[in-house]
């Protein structure tokens, strides 16, 4: 007689009695058009994100300022992810909240680790330079995407991640719910607006 | 409101008479079905991906112990903890013990069907712990003190007026009770109130759509972002998951994601797909300090060794119930427990025992829609039929029903006699009914006739017709 089994051992004993051989498998990725940047843009727009093109990173401060004016948030508190704050040399003129994850900042500006053409999504990885709170707490989330970050499929995006961060967020459009009468409403708990600034230059 | 699977018949009858519910069901039905159809039509590879998704889940189940060990090692390597619960009581105890480590514990909870299955909220509340559901649909039914009526859209049976009334009462905001309160105002109201919950919670509890073996990650999909706030702001994050949820890597997750949201809401992908691996890392100011995964068996391991094994492939998309004419007529509450519709007709009698859900397997017309739309190829009608057999064998069905089937079996095993009797019976029934009409009642069968008419037999049996046809073709 052995020792009485704990739950883990009992679960595994039952499971082991029911194992079977491997199942033959293929792995298919959906066919996509060759122009990934165009596809990313089209699909991101169908998720109710908005998108702006700029030629080089030098245009970022102006692009951000004019976007905030367009949504009447010019005076809003902005939280920049430490990872990208250097891209905004003119940021002194913007109302910055220096804490990277102020829960009351109305706008967050972050980068991403990849953009997925298949789904129009951006992939965000948590780190000291990019707190996850920025992706979810503000009313408006602005994500900077460099053209070379656009990959075709979900699998291509995961392949860029090693090791796994604490949180990996694949974000596809602004927060939404259809829990009341199946009526789609943006801005459930996460950002009401997701704005992508696409930088063409390498 | 209390519902129970044992009361299925009376709950179904009440649902059919509930006009508000019928209006909500009609809206939901067309919404989900049309959206899925559009999403599937827009992806030429869908059927291929569906077959691959089925193979991924079948393969993972075949080597579940290996994948679970790999997953466990991955969670621990990332600094998290894994807990194993053999049944609902043990799962509740594990969560309570973790929660009790915190003084004046407040819990923000994301949607988790396993949490509903193990009855987590009542247990937490009994222990004096404040637990708030943060998925909008779950929050609405928590205020209404009702169980979910759909696994994807838990408050699908509620109208905006009912939601406004709930918020007005619980948030003490009588001003919401005007005709000006639309859905945007209600969503904003919930956003405002629940934001406080997220910011003040000590513990966040979420479910998991998938567990990833090679990295020890849990994958969660939401549209609202509530699951992410539950997993980011509180000091402790607890993930509740069934042991069947594990797959080898993110490659398999990619395929499953491609079929999951399309089957559920008709979206190519939900808004947020999040992958959690362990607690916050060195140098991070945010994210939980403790990361716990509670793996729940509660009958699943035994199911793996049974004829209902394929049910464990389920990825909880809700397509089966969205396409089920019985669900469409009676809604989710009538089924009496956490899992409604076809998937529930297999899971509920299995998890609770056939004697506590004797009627569920019979609430099926065997039309096969559920199996056609299931993204992981679960042969639901076959499993429901097998559940009927199991119930017959465990003697939970009605004495009269058993007697009828025994009589029928006696005749059916004697084909000549059966044919003769059937011809007699058809002729007799025709004489009993008015010409061209239908039978409205028969002695003893009043129950059966309460909701149906029997079309009058035309006097000749299928066997007669076939015999004649065969003779003619010779």
XYZ file of C-alpha atoms in Angstrom:
676
model
C 0.000 0.000 0.000
C 1.382 3.400 -0.986
C 0.601 6.711 0.609
C -2.889 8.105 0.033
C -2.894 9.933 -3.290
C -3.422 13.676 -3.472
C -5.786 15.209 -6.015
C -3.059 15.773 -8.575
C -2.013 12.104 -8.461
C -5.606 10.908 -8.649
C -6.349 13.157 -11.647
C -3.222 11.980 -13.450
C -3.968 8.315 -12.696
C -7.406 8.643 -14.307
C -6.040 10.625 -17.252
C -3.177 8.188 -17.900
C -5.661 5.332 -18.228
C -7.304 7.194 -21.128
C -4.374 8.383 -23.249
C -4.116 7.518 -26.950
C -1.787 7.979 -29.896
C -1.133 11.199 -31.827
C -3.640 12.487 -34.400
C -2.374 13.228 -37.929
C -2.441 16.959 -38.515
C -1.839 19.737 -41.022
C -1.483 23.418 -40.215
C -3.077 25.929 -42.563
C -2.713 29.689 -42.515
C -5.369 31.668 -44.368
C -4.266 33.024 -47.746
C -3.548 36.777 -47.643
C -2.962 39.417 -50.301
C 0.691 40.311 -50.875
C 0.409 43.967 -49.842
C 0.477 43.406 -46.086
C 0.486 47.104 -45.178
C -2.669 47.721 -47.196
C -4.296 44.609 -45.738
C -3.359 45.614 -42.183
C -4.908 49.027 -42.745
C -8.137 47.642 -44.236
C -8.615 45.088 -41.475
C -7.714 47.501 -38.666
C -10.309 49.960 -39.964
C -13.024 47.268 -39.946
C -12.385 46.790 -36.201
C -13.316 50.469 -35.640
C -9.717 51.546 -35.079
C -8.560 54.759 -36.769
C -5.304 55.057 -38.681
C -2.947 57.820 -39.737
C 0.113 57.647 -42.045
C 3.306 59.560 -41.532
C 6.530 59.390 -43.523
C 9.083 59.391 -40.701
C 9.203 59.288 -36.925
C 9.968 63.010 -36.946
C 6.319 63.586 -37.773
C 5.042 61.894 -34.594
C 4.560 64.944 -32.333
C 2.549 66.764 -35.001
C 0.523 63.667 -35.844
C -0.325 63.161 -32.184
C -1.211 66.812 -31.629
C -3.546 66.927 -34.605
C -5.177 63.599 -33.670
C -5.861 64.819 -30.130
C -7.355 68.007 -31.544
C -9.576 65.950 -33.862
C -11.111 64.083 -30.911
C -11.291 67.250 -28.784
C -8.707 65.889 -26.322
C -6.010 68.492 -26.951
C -5.851 69.338 -23.250
C -6.002 65.718 -22.115
C -3.538 64.095 -19.741
C -1.213 61.882 -21.737
C 0.764 58.905 -20.481
C 3.677 57.890 -22.719
C 5.150 54.403 -22.527
C 8.789 54.926 -21.456
C 9.767 52.813 -24.465
C 8.709 55.480 -26.976
C 8.796 58.765 -25.114
C 12.106 59.702 -26.803
C 10.268 59.732 -30.137
C 8.402 62.827 -28.943
C 11.061 65.521 -28.574
C 8.291 68.119 -28.651
C 6.433 66.305 -25.907
C 7.269 69.082 -23.457
C 4.495 71.033 -25.110
C 2.012 68.249 -24.457
C 0.379 67.715 -21.071
C 2.422 64.662 -20.083
C 1.742 62.566 -17.034
C 5.252 61.374 -16.253
C 4.115 58.257 -14.404
C 3.939 55.587 -17.097
C 0.584 54.302 -15.945
C -1.426 57.036 -14.326
C -4.922 55.615 -13.861
C -6.495 58.965 -14.657
C -4.585 59.765 -17.854
C -7.129 60.134 -20.648
C -4.693 59.179 -23.402
C -1.912 56.594 -23.563
C 0.729 56.498 -26.278
C 2.657 53.250 -26.762
C 4.580 51.302 -29.368
C 4.002 47.670 -30.254
C 6.126 44.577 -30.955
C 4.253 43.628 -34.126
C 1.191 44.405 -36.190
C -0.769 41.514 -37.725
C -2.126 42.013 -41.251
C -4.418 38.960 -41.035
C -6.489 40.496 -38.247
C -5.604 44.210 -38.191
C -4.263 43.755 -34.648
C -1.305 45.173 -32.738
C 0.725 42.973 -30.389
C 1.807 44.593 -27.125
C 4.248 43.023 -24.653
C 4.431 44.085 -21.008
C 7.762 45.323 -19.674
C 9.025 48.083 -17.394
C 9.074 50.232 -20.554
C 5.500 49.329 -21.506
C 3.142 48.754 -18.547
C -0.009 46.799 -19.467
C -2.148 49.391 -17.683
C -1.531 51.784 -20.579
C -3.337 49.409 -22.925
C -6.513 49.263 -20.845
C -7.068 52.192 -18.468
C -7.158 55.294 -20.721
C -10.106 56.480 -22.777
C -7.902 56.682 -25.868
C -4.976 54.454 -26.835
C -2.559 55.631 -29.543
C -0.228 52.944 -30.892
C 2.796 53.699 -33.031
C 3.427 51.080 -35.718
C 6.511 51.053 -37.943
C 5.805 49.583 -41.389
C 8.432 46.844 -40.998
C 6.648 45.623 -37.878
C 3.714 44.407 -39.966
C 3.682 40.614 -40.236
C 1.293 38.395 -42.160
C -0.189 35.900 -39.697
C -0.720 35.397 -35.987
C 2.026 32.727 -36.020
C 4.542 35.283 -37.354
C 3.736 37.616 -34.472
C 4.157 34.929 -31.770
C 7.474 33.953 -33.350
C 8.871 37.396 -32.459
C 8.216 36.807 -28.773
C 10.888 35.026 -26.731
C 10.755 34.745 -23.805
C 7.071 35.252 -22.958
C 6.474 38.546 -21.124
C 4.168 38.653 -18.093
C 1.332 39.795 -20.356
C 1.066 39.683 -24.113
C -1.919 41.638 -25.446
C -3.103 41.203 -28.995
C -5.386 44.219 -29.428
C -7.886 44.287 -32.286
C -9.813 47.534 -32.248
C -11.224 49.486 -29.291
C -12.986 47.840 -26.336
C -16.573 46.826 -27.040
C -19.589 44.988 -25.695
C -22.839 43.677 -27.113
C -24.120 42.387 -23.778
C -27.215 44.610 -23.752
C -29.689 43.567 -26.435
C -26.873 42.393 -28.719
C -26.220 46.026 -29.612
C -22.568 46.837 -30.255
C -21.213 49.605 -28.048
C -17.574 50.746 -28.038
C -15.701 51.518 -24.830
C -16.875 48.848 -22.388
C -13.963 48.752 -19.934
C -10.918 49.375 -22.109
C -10.205 52.349 -24.413
C -13.103 53.827 -26.370
C -10.716 54.758 -29.183
C -7.745 52.919 -30.685
C -5.680 55.130 -32.998
C -2.782 53.729 -35.014
C 0.005 55.939 -36.374
C 1.782 54.085 -39.158
C 5.367 55.203 -39.922
C 6.369 54.325 -43.482
C 10.125 54.990 -43.204
C 12.516 52.249 -42.115
C -34.441 33.137 -9.295
C -33.535 29.489 -8.888
C -33.394 27.056 -11.775
C -32.626 23.353 -11.749
C -32.135 20.762 -14.485
C -34.592 18.473 -12.704
C -37.312 21.084 -13.377
C -36.536 21.240 -17.094
C -40.093 20.554 -18.264
C -41.787 23.222 -16.155
C -38.987 25.748 -16.819
C -39.279 25.165 -20.568
C -43.049 25.663 -20.427
C -42.644 28.882 -18.456
C -40.031 30.115 -20.963
C -42.414 29.520 -23.867
C -45.031 31.709 -22.158
C -42.565 34.539 -21.339
C -43.093 37.205 -24.032
C -40.072 39.326 -23.030
C -37.825 36.290 -23.198
C -39.282 35.227 -26.541
C -38.524 38.664 -28.038
C -34.949 38.540 -26.720
C -34.428 35.020 -28.056
C -35.676 35.964 -31.477
C -33.234 38.877 -31.663
C -30.331 36.804 -30.355
C -30.991 33.923 -32.650
C -30.917 35.879 -35.874
C -27.993 37.972 -34.643
C -25.644 35.116 -33.818
C -26.609 32.891 -36.749
C -26.299 35.599 -39.407
C -23.040 36.941 -38.016
C -21.438 33.514 -37.928
C -22.606 32.758 -41.473
C -21.077 36.006 -42.757
C -17.782 35.438 -40.955
C -17.516 31.886 -42.260
C -18.331 32.962 -45.817
C -15.551 35.574 -45.636
C -12.866 32.976 -44.847
C -12.471 30.410 -47.667
C -10.294 28.173 -45.482
C -12.880 27.953 -42.699
C -13.907 24.308 -43.158
C -10.260 23.260 -43.419
C -9.418 25.209 -40.272
C -12.389 23.614 -38.548
C -11.061 20.157 -39.371
C -7.603 21.175 -38.143
C -9.061 22.631 -34.959
C -10.886 19.346 -34.341
C -7.634 17.423 -34.813
C -5.750 19.803 -32.489
C -8.252 19.277 -29.697
C -8.505 15.507 -30.241
C -4.711 15.209 -30.251
C -4.321 17.304 -27.096
C -6.860 15.114 -25.291
C -4.968 11.998 -26.370
C -1.874 13.204 -24.531
C -3.435 15.305 -21.816
C -1.195 14.104 -18.925
C 2.011 14.995 -20.817
C 0.710 18.423 -21.840
C -0.550 19.189 -18.327
C 2.823 18.295 -16.788
C 4.567 20.529 -19.318
C 2.117 23.346 -18.604
C 2.563 22.988 -14.850
C 6.350 23.127 -15.157
C 6.041 26.247 -17.331
C 3.840 28.081 -14.817
C 6.229 27.261 -11.983
C 9.272 28.277 -14.051
C 7.600 31.666 -14.665
C 7.090 32.125 -10.919
C 3.436 31.092 -10.735
C 1.668 28.403 -8.711
C -0.504 25.514 -9.926
C -3.306 23.982 -7.848
C -5.210 20.795 -8.688
C -8.868 20.431 -7.728
C -10.468 17.033 -8.109
C -13.997 18.385 -7.614
C -15.990 21.592 -7.175
C -15.610 21.630 -3.379
C -11.834 21.410 -3.564
C -11.705 24.127 -6.247
C -13.786 26.461 -4.071
C -11.559 25.754 -1.069
C -8.390 26.515 -3.033
C -9.731 29.876 -4.213
C -11.020 30.728 -0.721
C -7.661 29.895 0.852
C -5.840 32.153 -1.617
C -8.381 34.951 -1.127
C -8.211 34.714 2.683
C -4.518 35.570 2.582
C -5.669 39.116 1.914
C -7.205 41.310 4.545
C -10.660 42.714 3.697
C -10.468 40.898 0.418
C -12.270 42.388 -2.568
C -12.415 40.344 -5.732
C -12.874 41.578 -9.306
C -13.974 38.678 -11.437
C -13.892 38.121 -15.188
C -16.285 35.720 -16.894
C -15.507 32.090 -16.125
C -17.846 29.206 -16.876
C -15.783 26.966 -14.576
C -16.398 29.435 -11.729
C -20.137 29.120 -12.403
C -19.780 25.337 -12.591
C -18.112 25.073 -9.179
C -20.511 27.604 -7.592
C -17.673 29.955 -6.671
C -19.543 33.204 -6.041
C -21.979 31.860 -3.417
C -19.037 30.239 -1.597
C -17.072 33.502 -1.603
C -20.080 35.509 -0.478
C -20.809 33.040 2.326
C -17.251 33.615 3.517
C -17.929 37.356 3.667
C -15.832 38.163 0.613
C -16.970 40.902 -1.734
C -16.904 39.535 -5.300
C -17.977 41.643 -8.279
C -18.489 40.316 -11.797
C -16.923 42.674 -14.344
C -18.059 41.292 -17.697
C -21.061 43.517 -18.410
C -23.424 40.604 -19.018
C -22.235 38.761 -15.922
C -22.490 41.960 -13.863
C -26.110 42.438 -14.962
C -27.118 38.919 -13.982
C -25.176 39.178 -10.721
C -27.284 42.232 -9.824
C -30.406 40.351 -10.894
C -29.242 37.293 -8.901
C -29.737 35.036 -11.872
C -27.561 32.402 -13.518
C -26.223 33.077 -17.060
C -28.608 32.127 -19.861
C -25.929 31.871 -22.565
C -22.243 31.011 -22.229
C -21.100 33.891 -24.462
C -23.822 36.457 -23.761
C -24.970 35.721 -20.199
C -27.635 38.452 -20.032
C -29.043 37.834 -23.487
C -32.519 37.462 -21.977
C -32.533 40.981 -20.472
C -33.971 44.091 -22.132
C -32.417 47.564 -21.815
C -35.327 48.624 -19.597
C -34.637 45.748 -17.221
C -30.931 46.665 -17.138
C -31.753 50.325 -16.479
C -34.011 49.313 -13.602
C -31.259 47.117 -12.097
C -28.641 49.872 -12.326
C -31.052 52.490 -10.948
C -31.750 50.333 -7.898
C -28.247 49.019 -7.182
C -26.337 52.201 -8.003
C -29.023 54.379 -6.372
C -29.422 56.366 -9.567
C -33.144 56.864 -10.088
C -32.373 59.281 -12.933
C -31.550 56.261 -15.109
C -35.252 55.401 -15.153
C -36.159 57.595 -18.111
C -36.759 56.886 -21.739
C -33.569 58.814 -22.516
C -31.458 56.025 -21.032
C -30.108 54.198 -24.041
C -27.589 51.416 -24.325
C -24.587 53.845 -24.499
C -25.621 55.432 -21.195
C -26.009 52.010 -19.579
C -22.590 50.834 -20.787
C -21.041 54.084 -19.479
C -22.759 53.651 -16.137
C -21.308 50.146 -15.772
C -17.897 51.399 -16.903
C -17.935 54.124 -14.246
C -19.018 51.830 -11.399
C -16.816 48.862 -12.306
C -13.723 51.034 -12.792
C -13.782 51.532 -9.006
C -13.984 47.767 -8.572
C -10.903 47.194 -10.721
C -8.868 49.864 -8.945
C -9.752 48.667 -5.435
C -9.708 44.873 -5.865
C -7.116 42.782 -4.008
C -7.670 39.684 -6.110
C -8.603 39.258 -9.768
C -10.174 36.002 -10.945
C -10.474 35.116 -14.624
C -11.097 32.002 -16.668
C -8.927 30.776 -19.519
C -9.815 29.922 -23.092
C -6.622 27.933 -23.602
C -3.629 26.791 -21.577
C -0.335 26.735 -23.483
C 1.876 23.789 -22.526
C 5.255 24.899 -23.856
C 5.278 28.291 -22.125
C 3.015 27.740 -19.112
C 0.760 30.566 -20.321
C -2.989 31.038 -20.053
C -4.874 32.623 -22.956
C -7.949 34.760 -22.382
C -10.162 36.339 -25.033
C -12.582 39.192 -24.248
C -14.164 42.089 -26.062
C -14.575 44.423 -23.114
C -11.077 44.356 -21.638
C -12.411 43.474 -18.197
C -10.380 40.278 -17.987
C -7.215 42.264 -18.619
C -7.995 44.776 -15.889
C -8.734 41.860 -13.490
C -5.375 40.335 -14.344
C -3.337 43.554 -14.263
C -4.460 45.731 -11.355
C -5.037 43.441 -8.330
C -2.075 42.077 -6.338
C -3.132 38.492 -6.981
C -4.405 36.920 -10.196
C -6.184 33.571 -10.031
C -6.899 31.740 -13.287
C -9.590 29.051 -13.135
C -9.536 26.458 -15.908
C -10.758 22.981 -16.694
C -7.948 20.439 -17.136
C -9.026 19.831 -20.747
C -8.066 23.346 -21.930
C -4.392 22.686 -22.640
C -2.845 22.715 -26.148
C 0.842 22.311 -27.110
C 1.833 25.826 -28.241
C 0.737 29.197 -29.634
C 0.719 27.626 -33.117
C -2.289 25.517 -32.173
C -3.810 28.496 -30.362
C -3.661 30.443 -33.668
C -5.883 27.902 -35.434
C -8.303 27.717 -32.518
C -8.541 31.525 -32.363
C -9.422 31.613 -36.067
C -12.469 29.419 -35.502
C -13.455 30.497 -31.962
C -14.673 34.081 -32.385
C -16.103 33.428 -35.851
C -18.211 30.620 -34.375
C -19.183 32.622 -31.302
C -19.975 36.203 -32.336
C -18.974 36.237 -36.010
C -15.890 38.362 -35.311
C -12.618 37.354 -37.024
C -11.001 37.807 -33.608
C -12.218 39.217 -30.302
C -10.893 42.664 -29.372
C -8.475 41.391 -26.742
C -6.508 38.165 -26.924
C -4.213 38.093 -23.919
C -1.500 35.655 -22.925
C -0.535 35.621 -19.228
C 2.692 33.999 -18.060
C 3.482 34.176 -14.356
C 3.454 37.230 -12.026
C 5.031 40.657 -12.606
C 8.677 40.634 -13.585
C 11.660 42.400 -12.064
C 11.493 46.118 -12.733
C 7.739 46.119 -13.524
C 5.465 48.427 -11.534
C 2.247 46.743 -12.618
C 0.861 43.246 -12.876
C 0.015 40.801 -10.066
C 2.600 39.828 -7.469
C 1.072 36.358 -7.236
C -0.129 34.257 -10.181
C -2.185 31.149 -9.431
C -3.677 28.639 -11.838
C -6.415 26.393 -10.429
C -6.901 23.352 -12.648
C -10.320 21.792 -12.161
C -11.131 18.149 -12.894
C -14.707 17.852 -11.528
C -15.576 14.818 -13.674
C -13.454 15.641 -16.724
C -10.791 12.963 -16.234
C -13.502 10.322 -15.974
C -15.182 11.757 -19.074
C -11.933 11.271 -20.995
C -12.191 7.532 -20.426
C -15.869 7.416 -21.404
C -17.838 7.398 -24.640
C -18.333 11.160 -24.072
C -14.597 11.884 -24.516
C -15.123 14.106 -27.590
C -17.172 16.536 -25.478
C -13.884 17.629 -23.877
C -12.819 19.192 -27.195
C -15.344 21.976 -26.524
C -13.929 25.534 -26.678
C -17.148 27.145 -25.319
C -18.089 29.233 -28.357
C -21.850 28.788 -28.002
C -22.454 28.035 -31.705
C -24.338 24.824 -30.839
C -26.914 26.653 -28.734
C -27.153 29.553 -31.208
C -28.160 27.074 -33.917
C -30.367 24.827 -31.764
C -34.125 25.148 -32.373
C -34.871 23.973 -28.837
C -32.531 26.555 -27.264
C -34.020 29.137 -29.627
C -37.486 28.351 -28.293
C -36.797 28.155 -24.552
C -33.511 30.017 -23.873
C -30.751 29.053 -21.476
C -32.408 29.221 -18.059
C -34.799 26.381 -18.833
C -31.867 23.964 -18.938
C -31.436 24.748 -15.273
C -27.661 24.935 -14.941
C -24.461 26.577 -16.173
C -24.239 24.944 -19.587
C -27.338 25.287 -21.791
C -28.129 23.992 -25.270
C -26.613 20.917 -26.907
C -23.228 21.102 -25.123
C -25.093 21.353 -21.839
C -27.281 18.398 -22.708
C -24.117 16.299 -22.591
C -22.148 18.148 -19.889
C -24.915 18.686 -17.362
C -26.060 15.048 -16.987
C -22.410 13.977 -16.959
C -21.219 16.492 -14.367
C -24.306 16.409 -12.106
C -25.341 12.774 -12.648
C -28.201 11.526 -14.836
C -30.697 11.467 -11.968
C -30.384 15.259 -11.564
C -30.997 15.997 -15.264
C -33.224 13.219 -16.574
C -35.001 15.218 -19.288
C -32.167 17.191 -20.890
C -31.015 14.586 -23.423
C -34.586 14.332 -24.694
C -34.897 18.040 -25.497
C -33.365 17.429 -28.914
C -34.892 17.018 -32.361
C -31.753 15.311 -33.773
C -31.634 17.900 -36.578
C -27.839 17.917 -36.402
C -27.282 21.672 -36.793
C -25.107 21.815 -33.686
C -22.642 19.265 -35.052
C -22.509 21.074 -38.410
C -21.437 24.350 -36.832
C -19.258 23.022 -33.995
C -15.756 24.450 -34.666
C -14.069 21.410 -33.133
C -16.237 18.702 -34.694
C -17.975 17.381 -31.587
C -20.619 14.837 -32.708
C -23.209 16.367 -30.385
C -26.303 14.463 -31.607
C -24.431 11.165 -31.197
C -23.388 12.124 -27.676
C -26.926 13.240 -26.802
C -28.232 9.919 -28.124
C -25.603 8.078 -26.065
C -26.733 10.074 -23.033
C -30.296 8.838 -23.635
C -29.013 5.260 -23.651
C -27.051 5.914 -20.458
C -30.139 7.333 -18.792
C -32.213 4.348 -19.881
C -29.574 1.997 -18.501
C -29.344 3.849 -15.224
C -33.156 3.742 -14.894
C -33.669 7.463 -14.425
C -36.319 7.823 -17.089
C -40.015 7.570 -16.418
C -41.599 4.184 -15.663
C -44.276 4.697 -18.332
C -41.632 5.583 -20.915
C -39.644 2.457 -20.112
C -42.828 0.385 -20.408
C -43.671 1.867 -23.822
C -40.162 1.181 -25.144
C -40.290 -2.380 -23.839
C -43.610 -2.945 -25.629
C -42.304 -1.412 -28.821
C -39.113 -3.520 -28.644
C -41.208 -6.703 -28.323
C -43.138 -5.911 -31.514
C -40.140 -4.540 -33.426
C -38.257 -7.785 -32.947
C -41.084 -9.639 -34.725
C -41.222 -7.938 -38.168
C -44.165 -9.839 -39.650
C -46.324 -9.288 -36.603
C -45.137 -5.676 -36.412
C -46.145 -5.011 -40.019
C -49.549 -6.541 -39.501
C -50.170 -4.581 -36.301
C -49.017 -1.336 -37.866
C -51.438 -1.747 -40.793
C -54.276 -2.378 -38.347
C -53.284 0.596 -36.230
C -53.014 2.953 -39.210
C -56.465 1.964 -40.408
C -57.892 2.352 -36.925
C -56.351 5.785 -36.425
C -57.693 6.955 -39.795
C -61.194 5.926 -38.821
C -60.825 7.772 -35.522
C -59.877 11.121 -37.080
C -61.909 13.333 -39.340
C -60.970 12.967 -43.017
C -57.925 15.055 -43.946
C -57.630 16.290 -40.372
C -55.336 15.440 -37.555
C -55.788 13.618 -34.299
C -56.194 16.002 -31.410
C -56.391 13.491 -28.579
C -56.224 9.851 -27.638
C -57.014 8.247 -24.303
C -53.965 7.904 -21.998
C -51.812 10.060 -24.327
C -53.115 13.449 -23.140
C -49.620 14.581 -22.116
C -48.199 13.956 -25.569
C -51.120 15.721 -27.266
C -50.956 18.799 -25.053
C -48.438 20.459 -27.364
C -48.886 18.539 -30.626
C -51.376 17.043 -33.117
C -50.821 13.723 -34.818
C -51.292 13.911 -38.599
C -53.793 11.222 -39.577
C -52.182 8.177 -41.177
C -53.314 7.772 -44.752
C -53.996 4.079 -44.209
C -51.010 2.519 -45.909
C -47.721 1.901 -44.165
C -44.238 2.614 -45.464
C -43.652 -1.131 -45.680
C -46.684 -1.539 -47.929
C -45.547 1.299 -50.162
C -42.006 -0.075 -50.386
C -43.257 -3.574 -51.201
C -45.392 -2.185 -54.005
C -42.543 -0.082 -55.346
C -40.137 -3.010 -55.356
C -42.697 -5.166 -57.122
C -43.216 -2.440 -59.736
C -39.506 -2.077 -60.447
C -38.987 -5.786 -61.098
